[in-house]
């Protein structure tokens, strides 16, 4: 066994969780690109996870068709809540999406098909390194192109000044719904993959805490380019495990990191200026 | 019918505590346009401080309330200085404040865990004697009366503060329009600091009251439950609107109790948040609020 | 004092030759326990029980075990991460834990895949040993305890009509609820109303008012300790005087401490009462009180038992810690099946072919004057 394989054997669940966190952070990032704050992504991921798990576990569908179905269902859900909710701005949108998340959580808790509080257990372990990081690489490539496309520029225009964007003839609502749809698809894929290496999915997947975690990945990583959310997702997943020795202080450190990053590096840890500055001093 | 009235009594005493807590959310939102997610943690700290006062130091209820007000009020000042003020200086958006408030909440909860431990605590029995008053089959306990009374006193005091004092008027001015207020010479930073003092003090007392109402539930993690209820209350009542937040809190309290009685508690959250989503989408200013537009 | 030392010294003298042979080598066992967050209520006595057992076993010297403790928190991710660390990085021979059934469903499959034996000490939901061929438990499932509590409670309280309340946000309490309903039906007790709440709730006044309105003779509850305590206290505050009959989650002396007078009359089924008449229990009870300056509870006793069972399997397998890790794991699995009629604080227990516990005697206890007292049917 090579050193790399040994490392993976010892940390695979952490490595996979980090990849999924990066995907989820990207799904929040795409709405932030268009200036929208969503707290519903955890619920969208849960919808994806449940969909895929039901397909593979009960109907023996292979992984990728199940993931695609999950993405489709989550996208549809995102568009369905997106169209009415996108009339709202800023914090109101955040609260509406939060309410949506709680409805999903309560529904998952009460429906038969989602297994109630127990959730779905014994999900076949179909997702491994290549599936998760393949999806992440695909998403990264997609964002690399998106940021440089007409759609990306439209998102940025809406984020900077919605009224001005509208005046320039950008179909604001159209682009907002598009951003929500992409977010839904990504969250659906992330949720579907996560369910297939965690063996279980439960209503807690859609909880407020989870939604806040995902947002935190993006903000700590930085939202100026797609690299930031990915870095944030990976870092904030690995860090608590790396700090396991400081067990008692874990929460405290998490909190301190969140505050320090938002206050002292407002553009996240991936801010190019932050790194340039370091290099310049050297 | 008796059961309905009984549940109404329960719902109102529960809702009154939600209301007190929600006022804190709404005032901070009014002044800063941010959602202070550390507010639930402040509620927990308030309940725990009260535990120390009531159990360890053995003081009476009035003194415990005063001590909690002061302690969590000061905590609010610290919160502003550490989490919000540096961001204001930089003119960072509400998203950054949301995140620092989450960070602050984590720090508060873990510090509280260090001081008070993780096991749920209960106040010593007999702070409010176990006594019941019945009329027509409906029972109200002395505890519920004390809680309603405390909330009412605080609400009246808050009302007077907001309408009769300079600082109250300044808060309302800032909430109305920060730029104009600033032009008129209202010291913005001091007004914000005072707002956090005030809201955290009320949140802390809400914690104490919850701790009395739900004996044995006091722990560093207790804030989580109330965070969502508080948010629900201010969405329902119209964000930034004090009266709205109170009515919203009462409505959530009564609504929850009635759903449990006549439907099933499984659907409590689904129904409550489903309605919230609809309220936001159909009438974005809340059922009661009207002063600001939330629409894009 | 001298007498106390005598027996261990004799034991050391007897097994010393064997111990010399294995000098330095130890068998590593992972303890996956949730010690931070609200789960600490269970995690603390469980950790205490396990650590006490290993300390006493190592002092005896017939086997040398190196227990490693890791905190899983109360969630599934934490349990999965800890299991992976134990299996791949620490290369443990066996794992004790995790605390909650819901965590076990997530983390135990990892151990099954790697062929690592897991012994659950507090997982009482149905379906735990069925996770896979290396998953065992020493905690009597609710399905065993509840029928007895219902039957005894029916006789003692002359039950004909009850209200059932349960936590519908936790695997273990749901599984307990289903068993309660089956047993109540079997005993022809009418269920006047069924009311739910959720793990994490603090306010039960609405549910309790509804329960009171149904006018039952007793309230049957499937809940975890925190919610159970709150139900007792708030029920009392609302003027409910009928007794509560609880599931395994109520089985904790801390409930009495916190609920005080409100806990009087509570009836629970339990795997352990302080008065279990066995030498092993007496030794455990005294050692625990001496080490931690507090009363042990059922969870501590089960954790101690789990540690004892693992140590016994290691002893029977004749492991010294020098064998390849996969051999150690396989031998422990095989040895666990051979444990029958084994003396523990829970009385004599054995491991069945289905890897479940075979506990000869479980108990029904009632709270009287602030203590769990064994309750016998008249």
PDB file of C-alpha atoms in Angstrom, chain A:
ATOM      1  CA  UNK A   1       0.000   0.000   0.000  1.00  0.00           C
ATOM      2  CA  UNK A   2       1.522   3.309  -1.026  1.00  0.00           C
ATOM      3  CA  UNK A   3       1.691   6.169   1.432  1.00  0.00           C
ATOM      4  CA  UNK A   4      -1.059   7.939  -0.433  1.00  0.00           C
ATOM      5  CA  UNK A   5      -3.364   4.944  -0.322  1.00  0.00           C
ATOM      6  CA  UNK A   6      -2.669   4.553   3.393  1.00  0.00           C
ATOM      7  CA  UNK A   7      -3.495   8.188   3.968  1.00  0.00           C
ATOM      8  CA  UNK A   8      -6.742   7.768   2.075  1.00  0.00           C
ATOM      9  CA  UNK A   9      -7.640   4.631   3.993  1.00  0.00           C
ATOM     10  CA  UNK A  10      -7.189   6.470   7.263  1.00  0.00           C
ATOM     11  CA  UNK A  11      -9.024   9.623   6.332  1.00  0.00           C
ATOM     12  CA  UNK A  12     -11.404   8.684   3.521  1.00  0.00           C
ATOM     13  CA  UNK A  13     -14.598   9.773   5.226  1.00  0.00           C
ATOM     14  CA  UNK A  14     -13.032  13.112   6.070  1.00  0.00           C
ATOM     15  CA  UNK A  15     -11.671  13.539   2.547  1.00  0.00           C
ATOM     16  CA  UNK A  16     -15.073  12.719   1.062  1.00  0.00           C
ATOM     17  CA  UNK A  17     -16.887  15.015   3.492  1.00  0.00           C
ATOM     18  CA  UNK A  18     -14.522  17.827   2.518  1.00  0.00           C
ATOM     19  CA  UNK A  19     -15.325  17.287  -1.156  1.00  0.00           C
ATOM     20  CA  UNK A  20     -19.057  17.380  -0.491  1.00  0.00           C
ATOM     21  CA  UNK A  21     -18.629  20.491   1.658  1.00  0.00           C
ATOM     22  CA  UNK A  22     -16.857  22.165  -1.264  1.00  0.00           C
ATOM     23  CA  UNK A  23     -19.752  21.254  -3.586  1.00  0.00           C
ATOM     24  CA  UNK A  24     -22.304  22.612  -1.111  1.00  0.00           C
ATOM     25  CA  UNK A  25     -20.297  25.799  -0.668  1.00  0.00           C
ATOM     26  CA  UNK A  26     -20.332  26.242  -4.459  1.00  0.00           C
ATOM     27  CA  UNK A  27     -24.099  25.867  -4.465  1.00  0.00           C
ATOM     28  CA  UNK A  28     -24.434  28.760  -2.020  1.00  0.00           C
ATOM     29  CA  UNK A  29     -21.822  30.682  -3.940  1.00  0.00           C
ATOM     30  CA  UNK A  30     -23.779  30.634  -7.179  1.00  0.00           C
ATOM     31  CA  UNK A  31     -26.716  32.428  -5.574  1.00  0.00           C
ATOM     32  CA  UNK A  32     -24.336  34.844  -3.864  1.00  0.00           C
ATOM     33  CA  UNK A  33     -22.834  35.557  -7.303  1.00  0.00           C
ATOM     34  CA  UNK A  34     -26.208  36.972  -8.231  1.00  0.00           C
ATOM     35  CA  UNK A  35     -26.476  38.818  -4.922  1.00  0.00           C
ATOM     36  CA  UNK A  36     -28.992  36.421  -3.363  1.00  0.00           C
ATOM     37  CA  UNK A  37     -28.591  34.912   0.081  1.00  0.00           C
ATOM     38  CA  UNK A  38     -30.120  31.457   0.418  1.00  0.00           C
ATOM     39  CA  UNK A  39     -30.380  29.387   3.570  1.00  0.00           C
ATOM     40  CA  UNK A  40     -32.291  26.645   1.811  1.00  0.00           C
ATOM     41  CA  UNK A  41     -29.351  24.762   0.314  1.00  0.00           C
ATOM     42  CA  UNK A  42     -29.132  22.214   3.098  1.00  0.00           C
ATOM     43  CA  UNK A  43     -32.756  21.327   2.419  1.00  0.00           C
ATOM     44  CA  UNK A  44     -32.068  21.084  -1.319  1.00  0.00           C
ATOM     45  CA  UNK A  45     -29.165  18.750  -0.578  1.00  0.00           C
ATOM     46  CA  UNK A  46     -31.455  16.690   1.634  1.00  0.00           C
ATOM     47  CA  UNK A  47     -34.011  16.446  -1.177  1.00  0.00           C
ATOM     48  CA  UNK A  48     -31.241  15.227  -3.480  1.00  0.00           C
ATOM     49  CA  UNK A  49     -29.950  12.795  -0.895  1.00  0.00           C
ATOM     50  CA  UNK A  50     -33.337  11.254  -0.213  1.00  0.00           C
ATOM     51  CA  UNK A  51     -34.167  11.000  -3.913  1.00  0.00           C
ATOM     52  CA  UNK A  52     -30.924   9.249  -4.806  1.00  0.00           C
ATOM     53  CA  UNK A  53     -30.987   6.998  -1.747  1.00  0.00           C
ATOM     54  CA  UNK A  54     -34.514   5.796  -2.480  1.00  0.00           C
ATOM     55  CA  UNK A  55     -33.535   5.055  -6.080  1.00  0.00           C
ATOM     56  CA  UNK A  56     -30.339   3.124  -5.360  1.00  0.00           C
ATOM     57  CA  UNK A  57     -31.454   1.400  -2.203  1.00  0.00           C
ATOM     58  CA  UNK A  58     -35.003   0.400  -3.041  1.00  0.00           C
ATOM     59  CA  UNK A  59     -34.944   0.305  -6.830  1.00  0.00           C
ATOM     60  CA  UNK A  60     -31.327  -0.703  -7.449  1.00  0.00           C
ATOM     61  CA  UNK A  61     -30.682   2.170  -9.810  1.00  0.00           C
ATOM     62  CA  UNK A  62     -26.932   2.681 -10.472  1.00  0.00           C
ATOM     63  CA  UNK A  63     -25.225   5.668  -8.871  1.00  0.00           C
ATOM     64  CA  UNK A  64     -24.990   8.139 -11.736  1.00  0.00           C
ATOM     65  CA  UNK A  65     -28.582   7.954 -12.974  1.00  0.00           C
ATOM     66  CA  UNK A  66     -29.652   8.336  -9.334  1.00  0.00           C
ATOM     67  CA  UNK A  67     -27.408  11.373  -8.902  1.00  0.00           C
ATOM     68  CA  UNK A  68     -28.815  12.916 -12.066  1.00  0.00           C
ATOM     69  CA  UNK A  69     -32.361  12.289 -10.858  1.00  0.00           C
ATOM     70  CA  UNK A  70     -31.439  13.835  -7.511  1.00  0.00           C
ATOM     71  CA  UNK A  71     -30.060  16.896  -9.252  1.00  0.00           C
ATOM     72  CA  UNK A  72     -33.208  17.179 -11.353  1.00  0.00           C
ATOM     73  CA  UNK A  73     -35.573  16.922  -8.372  1.00  0.00           C
ATOM     74  CA  UNK A  74     -33.537  19.393  -6.315  1.00  0.00           C
ATOM     75  CA  UNK A  75     -33.387  21.807  -9.251  1.00  0.00           C
ATOM     76  CA  UNK A  76     -37.136  21.578  -9.666  1.00  0.00           C
ATOM     77  CA  UNK A  77     -37.613  22.272  -5.948  1.00  0.00           C
ATOM     78  CA  UNK A  78     -35.219  25.210  -6.106  1.00  0.00           C
ATOM     79  CA  UNK A  79     -37.092  26.724  -9.047  1.00  0.00           C
ATOM     80  CA  UNK A  80     -40.451  26.083  -7.402  1.00  0.00           C
ATOM     81  CA  UNK A  81     -39.501  28.004  -4.278  1.00  0.00           C
ATOM     82  CA  UNK A  82     -37.257  30.369  -6.192  1.00  0.00           C
ATOM     83  CA  UNK A  83     -39.911  31.907  -8.406  1.00  0.00           C
ATOM     84  CA  UNK A  84     -42.148  33.202  -5.609  1.00  0.00           C
ATOM     85  CA  UNK A  85     -39.338  33.806  -3.120  1.00  0.00           C
ATOM     86  CA  UNK A  86     -37.154  35.786  -5.458  1.00  0.00           C
ATOM     87  CA  UNK A  87     -39.447  38.762  -5.183  1.00  0.00           C
ATOM     88  CA  UNK A  88     -37.837  39.128  -1.779  1.00  0.00           C
ATOM     89  CA  UNK A  89     -34.504  40.745  -1.200  1.00  0.00           C
ATOM     90  CA  UNK A  90     -31.566  40.220   1.112  1.00  0.00           C
ATOM     91  CA  UNK A  91     -32.386  39.010   4.556  1.00  0.00           C
ATOM     92  CA  UNK A  92     -36.059  38.425   3.693  1.00  0.00           C
ATOM     93  CA  UNK A  93     -35.087  35.969   1.015  1.00  0.00           C
ATOM     94  CA  UNK A  94     -32.751  34.318   3.506  1.00  0.00           C
ATOM     95  CA  UNK A  95     -35.614  33.931   5.976  1.00  0.00           C
ATOM     96  CA  UNK A  96     -38.007  32.611   3.350  1.00  0.00           C
ATOM     97  CA  UNK A  97     -35.473  29.988   2.283  1.00  0.00           C
ATOM     98  CA  UNK A  98     -34.904  29.178   5.947  1.00  0.00           C
ATOM     99  CA  UNK A  99     -38.639  28.606   6.380  1.00  0.00           C
ATOM    100  CA  UNK A 100     -38.532  26.360   3.304  1.00  0.00           C
ATOM    101  CA  UNK A 101     -35.707  24.386   4.913  1.00  0.00           C
ATOM    102  CA  UNK A 102     -37.721  23.854   8.081  1.00  0.00           C
ATOM    103  CA  UNK A 103     -40.713  22.651   6.059  1.00  0.00           C
ATOM    104  CA  UNK A 104     -38.500  20.134   4.260  1.00  0.00           C
ATOM    105  CA  UNK A 105     -37.037  18.969   7.567  1.00  0.00           C
ATOM    106  CA  UNK A 106     -40.477  18.571   9.136  1.00  0.00           C
ATOM    107  CA  UNK A 107     -41.743  16.768   6.047  1.00  0.00           C
ATOM    108  CA  UNK A 108     -38.796  14.367   6.080  1.00  0.00           C
ATOM    109  CA  UNK A 109     -39.495  13.746   9.743  1.00  0.00           C
ATOM    110  CA  UNK A 110     -43.117  12.786   9.074  1.00  0.00           C
ATOM    111  CA  UNK A 111     -43.212  11.081   5.702  1.00  0.00           C
ATOM    112  CA  UNK A 112     -43.106   7.311   5.354  1.00  0.00           C
ATOM    113  CA  UNK A 113     -40.977   7.310   2.237  1.00  0.00           C
ATOM    114  CA  UNK A 114     -38.176   9.229   3.989  1.00  0.00           C
ATOM    115  CA  UNK A 115     -38.181   6.881   6.956  1.00  0.00           C
ATOM    116  CA  UNK A 116     -39.194   9.503   9.520  1.00  0.00           C
ATOM    117  CA  UNK A 117     -36.717  10.420  12.215  1.00  0.00           C
ATOM    118  CA  UNK A 118     -34.730   7.270  11.566  1.00  0.00           C
ATOM    119  CA  UNK A 119     -34.072   8.462   8.038  1.00  0.00           C
ATOM    120  CA  UNK A 120     -32.916   5.977   5.433  1.00  0.00           C
ATOM    121  CA  UNK A 121     -30.278   3.535   6.558  1.00  0.00           C
ATOM    122  CA  UNK A 122     -28.240   0.909   4.715  1.00  0.00           C
ATOM    123  CA  UNK A 123     -27.748   3.085   1.661  1.00  0.00           C
ATOM    124  CA  UNK A 124     -25.331   1.224  -0.644  1.00  0.00           C
ATOM    125  CA  UNK A 125     -21.810   2.693  -0.400  1.00  0.00           C
ATOM    126  CA  UNK A 126     -21.435   3.623  -4.045  1.00  0.00           C
ATOM    127  CA  UNK A 127     -19.615   6.952  -3.803  1.00  0.00           C
ATOM    128  CA  UNK A 128     -15.876   7.052  -3.307  1.00  0.00           C
ATOM    129  CA  UNK A 129     -13.001   9.346  -4.046  1.00  0.00           C
ATOM    130  CA  UNK A 130     -13.379   9.416  -7.840  1.00  0.00           C
ATOM    131  CA  UNK A 131     -17.112  10.022  -7.772  1.00  0.00           C
ATOM    132  CA  UNK A 132     -16.932  12.894  -5.280  1.00  0.00           C
ATOM    133  CA  UNK A 133     -13.850  14.595  -6.624  1.00  0.00           C
ATOM    134  CA  UNK A 134     -14.873  13.934 -10.213  1.00  0.00           C
ATOM    135  CA  UNK A 135     -18.107  15.813  -9.520  1.00  0.00           C
ATOM    136  CA  UNK A 136     -16.166  18.561  -7.771  1.00  0.00           C
ATOM    137  CA  UNK A 137     -13.731  18.911 -10.657  1.00  0.00           C
ATOM    138  CA  UNK A 138     -16.658  19.098 -13.053  1.00  0.00           C
ATOM    139  CA  UNK A 139     -18.287  21.776 -10.919  1.00  0.00           C
ATOM    140  CA  UNK A 140     -15.031  23.744 -10.722  1.00  0.00           C
ATOM    141  CA  UNK A 141     -14.661  23.666 -14.490  1.00  0.00           C
ATOM    142  CA  UNK A 142     -18.271  24.770 -14.847  1.00  0.00           C
ATOM    143  CA  UNK A 143     -17.700  27.730 -12.528  1.00  0.00           C
ATOM    144  CA  UNK A 144     -14.457  28.644 -14.257  1.00  0.00           C
ATOM    145  CA  UNK A 145     -16.414  28.993 -17.508  1.00  0.00           C
ATOM    146  CA  UNK A 146     -19.468  30.547 -15.833  1.00  0.00           C
ATOM    147  CA  UNK A 147     -17.539  33.391 -14.246  1.00  0.00           C
ATOM    148  CA  UNK A 148     -16.174  34.345 -17.635  1.00  0.00           C
ATOM    149  CA  UNK A 149     -19.472  34.025 -19.492  1.00  0.00           C
ATOM    150  CA  UNK A 150     -22.284  36.410 -20.273  1.00  0.00           C
ATOM    151  CA  UNK A 151     -24.354  34.767 -17.535  1.00  0.00           C
ATOM    152  CA  UNK A 152     -21.593  35.343 -15.009  1.00  0.00           C
ATOM    153  CA  UNK A 153     -21.352  39.000 -15.952  1.00  0.00           C
ATOM    154  CA  UNK A 154     -25.126  39.343 -15.664  1.00  0.00           C
ATOM    155  CA  UNK A 155     -24.991  37.805 -12.177  1.00  0.00           C
ATOM    156  CA  UNK A 156     -22.289  40.272 -11.179  1.00  0.00           C
ATOM    157  CA  UNK A 157     -24.275  43.196 -12.552  1.00  0.00           C
ATOM    158  CA  UNK A 158     -27.325  42.148 -10.535  1.00  0.00           C
ATOM    159  CA  UNK A 159     -25.217  41.755  -7.420  1.00  0.00           C
ATOM    160  CA  UNK A 160     -23.644  45.196  -7.784  1.00  0.00           C
ATOM    161  CA  UNK A 161     -26.823  47.100  -8.506  1.00  0.00           C
ATOM    162  CA  UNK A 162     -30.065  45.426  -9.335  1.00  0.00           C
ATOM    163  CA  UNK A 163     -31.851  48.533 -10.569  1.00  0.00           C
ATOM    164  CA  UNK A 164     -28.981  49.454 -12.849  1.00  0.00           C
ATOM    165  CA  UNK A 165     -28.826  45.918 -14.197  1.00  0.00           C
ATOM    166  CA  UNK A 166     -32.511  46.053 -14.987  1.00  0.00           C
ATOM    167  CA  UNK A 167     -32.039  49.433 -16.670  1.00  0.00           C
ATOM    168  CA  UNK A 168     -29.319  47.906 -18.852  1.00  0.00           C
ATOM    169  CA  UNK A 169     -31.867  45.425 -20.085  1.00  0.00           C
ATOM    170  CA  UNK A 170     -30.749  42.397 -18.067  1.00  0.00           C
ATOM    171  CA  UNK A 171     -33.659  40.088 -17.301  1.00  0.00           C
ATOM    172  CA  UNK A 172     -33.095  40.153 -13.576  1.00  0.00           C
ATOM    173  CA  UNK A 173     -35.722  37.636 -12.500  1.00  0.00           C
ATOM    174  CA  UNK A 174     -34.687  35.237 -15.237  1.00  0.00           C
ATOM    175  CA  UNK A 175     -31.072  35.236 -14.045  1.00  0.00           C
ATOM    176  CA  UNK A 176     -32.009  34.961 -10.395  1.00  0.00           C
ATOM    177  CA  UNK A 177     -34.094  31.878 -11.076  1.00  0.00           C
ATOM    178  CA  UNK A 178     -31.227  30.497 -13.145  1.00  0.00           C
ATOM    179  CA  UNK A 179     -28.841  30.999 -10.213  1.00  0.00           C
ATOM    180  CA  UNK A 180     -31.305  29.209  -7.932  1.00  0.00           C
ATOM    181  CA  UNK A 181     -31.666  26.361 -10.390  1.00  0.00           C
ATOM    182  CA  UNK A 182     -27.897  25.851 -10.610  1.00  0.00           C
ATOM    183  CA  UNK A 183     -27.680  25.986  -6.819  1.00  0.00           C
ATOM    184  CA  UNK A 184     -30.405  23.357  -6.570  1.00  0.00           C
ATOM    185  CA  UNK A 185     -28.666  21.058  -9.038  1.00  0.00           C
ATOM    186  CA  UNK A 186     -25.316  21.310  -7.264  1.00  0.00           C
ATOM    187  CA  UNK A 187     -26.839  20.819  -3.821  1.00  0.00           C
ATOM    188  CA  UNK A 188     -28.767  17.832  -5.156  1.00  0.00           C
ATOM    189  CA  UNK A 189     -25.577  16.221  -6.486  1.00  0.00           C
ATOM    190  CA  UNK A 190     -23.739  16.931  -3.224  1.00  0.00           C
ATOM    191  CA  UNK A 191     -26.554  15.485  -1.124  1.00  0.00           C
ATOM    192  CA  UNK A 192     -26.843  12.412  -3.331  1.00  0.00           C
ATOM    193  CA  UNK A 193     -23.106  11.686  -3.148  1.00  0.00           C
ATOM    194  CA  UNK A 194     -22.964  12.288   0.606  1.00  0.00           C
ATOM    195  CA  UNK A 195     -25.748   9.779   1.208  1.00  0.00           C
ATOM    196  CA  UNK A 196     -23.741   7.135  -0.656  1.00  0.00           C
ATOM    197  CA  UNK A 197     -20.702   7.207   1.542  1.00  0.00           C
ATOM    198  CA  UNK A 198     -22.357   8.077   4.865  1.00  0.00           C
ATOM    199  CA  UNK A 199     -24.773   5.073   4.577  1.00  0.00           C
ATOM    200  CA  UNK A 200     -27.544   7.144   6.153  1.00  0.00           C
ATOM    201  CA  UNK A 201     -29.556  10.259   5.511  1.00  0.00           C
ATOM    202  CA  UNK A 202     -31.732  11.874   8.161  1.00  0.00           C
ATOM    203  CA  UNK A 203     -33.954  14.934   8.481  1.00  0.00           C
ATOM    204  CA  UNK A 204     -31.102  16.712  10.295  1.00  0.00           C
ATOM    205  CA  UNK A 205     -29.511  17.081   6.854  1.00  0.00           C
ATOM    206  CA  UNK A 206     -32.057  19.843   6.198  1.00  0.00           C
ATOM    207  CA  UNK A 207     -31.603  21.623   9.521  1.00  0.00           C
ATOM    208  CA  UNK A 208     -30.926  25.290  10.080  1.00  0.00           C
ATOM    209  CA  UNK A 209     -27.535  24.446  11.587  1.00  0.00           C
ATOM    210  CA  UNK A 210     -26.544  22.641   8.408  1.00  0.00           C
ATOM    211  CA  UNK A 211     -27.684  25.580   6.270  1.00  0.00           C
ATOM    212  CA  UNK A 212     -25.629  27.966   8.347  1.00  0.00           C
ATOM    213  CA  UNK A 213     -22.607  25.675   8.088  1.00  0.00           C
ATOM    214  CA  UNK A 214     -22.798  25.715   4.316  1.00  0.00           C
ATOM    215  CA  UNK A 215     -23.070  29.483   4.208  1.00  0.00           C
ATOM    216  CA  UNK A 216     -20.105  29.699   6.539  1.00  0.00           C
ATOM    217  CA  UNK A 217     -17.990  27.578   4.181  1.00  0.00           C
ATOM    218  CA  UNK A 218     -18.587  30.081   1.412  1.00  0.00           C
ATOM    219  CA  UNK A 219     -18.082  33.212   3.444  1.00  0.00           C
ATOM    220  CA  UNK A 220     -14.955  32.055   5.238  1.00  0.00           C
ATOM    221  CA  UNK A 221     -13.494  30.861   1.962  1.00  0.00           C
ATOM    222  CA  UNK A 222     -14.348  34.098   0.252  1.00  0.00           C
ATOM    223  CA  UNK A 223     -16.832  34.828  -2.472  1.00  0.00           C
ATOM    224  CA  UNK A 224     -14.799  36.733  -5.014  1.00  0.00           C
ATOM    225  CA  UNK A 225     -14.082  33.636  -7.123  1.00  0.00           C
ATOM    226  CA  UNK A 226     -15.239  30.027  -7.064  1.00  0.00           C
ATOM    227  CA  UNK A 227     -11.932  28.946  -5.495  1.00  0.00           C
ATOM    228  CA  UNK A 228     -12.910  30.594  -2.208  1.00  0.00           C
ATOM    229  CA  UNK A 229     -15.993  28.539  -1.341  1.00  0.00           C
ATOM    230  CA  UNK A 230     -14.184  25.335  -2.252  1.00  0.00           C
ATOM    231  CA  UNK A 231     -11.234  26.235  -0.038  1.00  0.00           C
ATOM    232  CA  UNK A 232     -13.613  27.237   2.762  1.00  0.00           C
ATOM    233  CA  UNK A 233     -15.551  23.992   2.560  1.00  0.00           C
ATOM    234  CA  UNK A 234     -12.410  21.878   2.679  1.00  0.00           C
ATOM    235  CA  UNK A 235     -10.738  23.909   5.410  1.00  0.00           C
ATOM    236  CA  UNK A 236     -13.727  24.065   7.735  1.00  0.00           C
ATOM    237  CA  UNK A 237     -14.350  20.332   7.376  1.00  0.00           C
ATOM    238  CA  UNK A 238     -10.753  19.325   7.984  1.00  0.00           C
ATOM    239  CA  UNK A 239      -9.979  21.819  10.716  1.00  0.00           C
ATOM    240  CA  UNK A 240     -12.235  20.460  13.492  1.00  0.00           C
ATOM    241  CA  UNK A 241     -10.806  16.983  12.865  1.00  0.00           C
ATOM    242  CA  UNK A 242      -7.235  18.305  12.820  1.00  0.00           C
ATOM    243  CA  UNK A 243      -7.949  20.116  16.077  1.00  0.00           C
ATOM    244  CA  UNK A 244      -9.360  16.984  17.659  1.00  0.00           C
ATOM    245  CA  UNK A 245      -6.598  17.167  20.263  1.00  0.00           C
ATOM    246  CA  UNK A 246      -8.141  20.405  21.472  1.00  0.00           C
ATOM    247  CA  UNK A 247     -11.448  18.634  21.932  1.00  0.00           C
ATOM    248  CA  UNK A 248     -12.743  20.888  24.658  1.00  0.00           C
ATOM    249  CA  UNK A 249     -11.880  24.006  22.725  1.00  0.00           C
ATOM    250  CA  UNK A 250     -13.347  22.911  19.403  1.00  0.00           C
ATOM    251  CA  UNK A 251     -16.487  25.047  19.437  1.00  0.00           C
ATOM    252  CA  UNK A 252     -14.571  27.991  20.806  1.00  0.00           C
ATOM    253  CA  UNK A 253     -11.998  27.774  18.030  1.00  0.00           C
ATOM    254  CA  UNK A 254     -14.645  27.381  15.334  1.00  0.00           C
ATOM    255  CA  UNK A 255     -16.305  30.533  16.625  1.00  0.00           C
ATOM    256  CA  UNK A 256     -13.070  32.470  16.893  1.00  0.00           C
ATOM    257  CA  UNK A 257     -12.074  31.501  13.347  1.00  0.00           C
ATOM    258  CA  UNK A 258     -15.425  32.630  11.978  1.00  0.00           C
ATOM    259  CA  UNK A 259     -15.168  35.981  13.711  1.00  0.00           C
ATOM    260  CA  UNK A 260     -11.521  36.535  12.898  1.00  0.00           C
ATOM    261  CA  UNK A 261     -11.940  35.725   9.217  1.00  0.00           C
ATOM    262  CA  UNK A 262     -15.007  37.931   8.734  1.00  0.00           C
ATOM    263  CA  UNK A 263     -13.451  40.814  10.612  1.00  0.00           C
ATOM    264  CA  UNK A 264      -9.837  40.634   9.469  1.00  0.00           C
ATOM    265  CA  UNK A 265     -10.042  39.149   5.990  1.00  0.00           C
ATOM    266  CA  UNK A 266     -13.376  40.387   4.717  1.00  0.00           C
ATOM    267  CA  UNK A 267     -12.924  38.692   1.352  1.00  0.00           C
ATOM    268  CA  UNK A 268     -12.268  35.315   2.865  1.00  0.00           C
ATOM    269  CA  UNK A 269      -9.114  33.291   3.141  1.00  0.00           C
ATOM    270  CA  UNK A 270      -8.844  32.923  -0.610  1.00  0.00           C
ATOM    271  CA  UNK A 271      -8.578  36.675  -1.159  1.00  0.00           C
ATOM    272  CA  UNK A 272      -5.743  37.105  -3.683  1.00  0.00           C
ATOM    273  CA  UNK A 273      -4.672  40.325  -1.983  1.00  0.00           C
ATOM    274  CA  UNK A 274      -4.137  38.442   1.227  1.00  0.00           C
ATOM    275  CA  UNK A 275      -1.714  36.059  -0.405  1.00  0.00           C
ATOM    276  CA  UNK A 276       0.009  38.669  -2.549  1.00  0.00           C
ATOM    277  CA  UNK A 277       0.612  40.707   0.561  1.00  0.00           C
ATOM    278  CA  UNK A 278       2.231  37.755   2.271  1.00  0.00           C
ATOM    279  CA  UNK A 279       4.484  37.107  -0.663  1.00  0.00           C
ATOM    280  CA  UNK A 280       5.453  40.752  -0.960  1.00  0.00           C
ATOM    281  CA  UNK A 281       6.640  40.778   2.597  1.00  0.00           C
ATOM    282  CA  UNK A 282       8.821  37.778   2.156  1.00  0.00           C
TER     283      UNK A 282
END
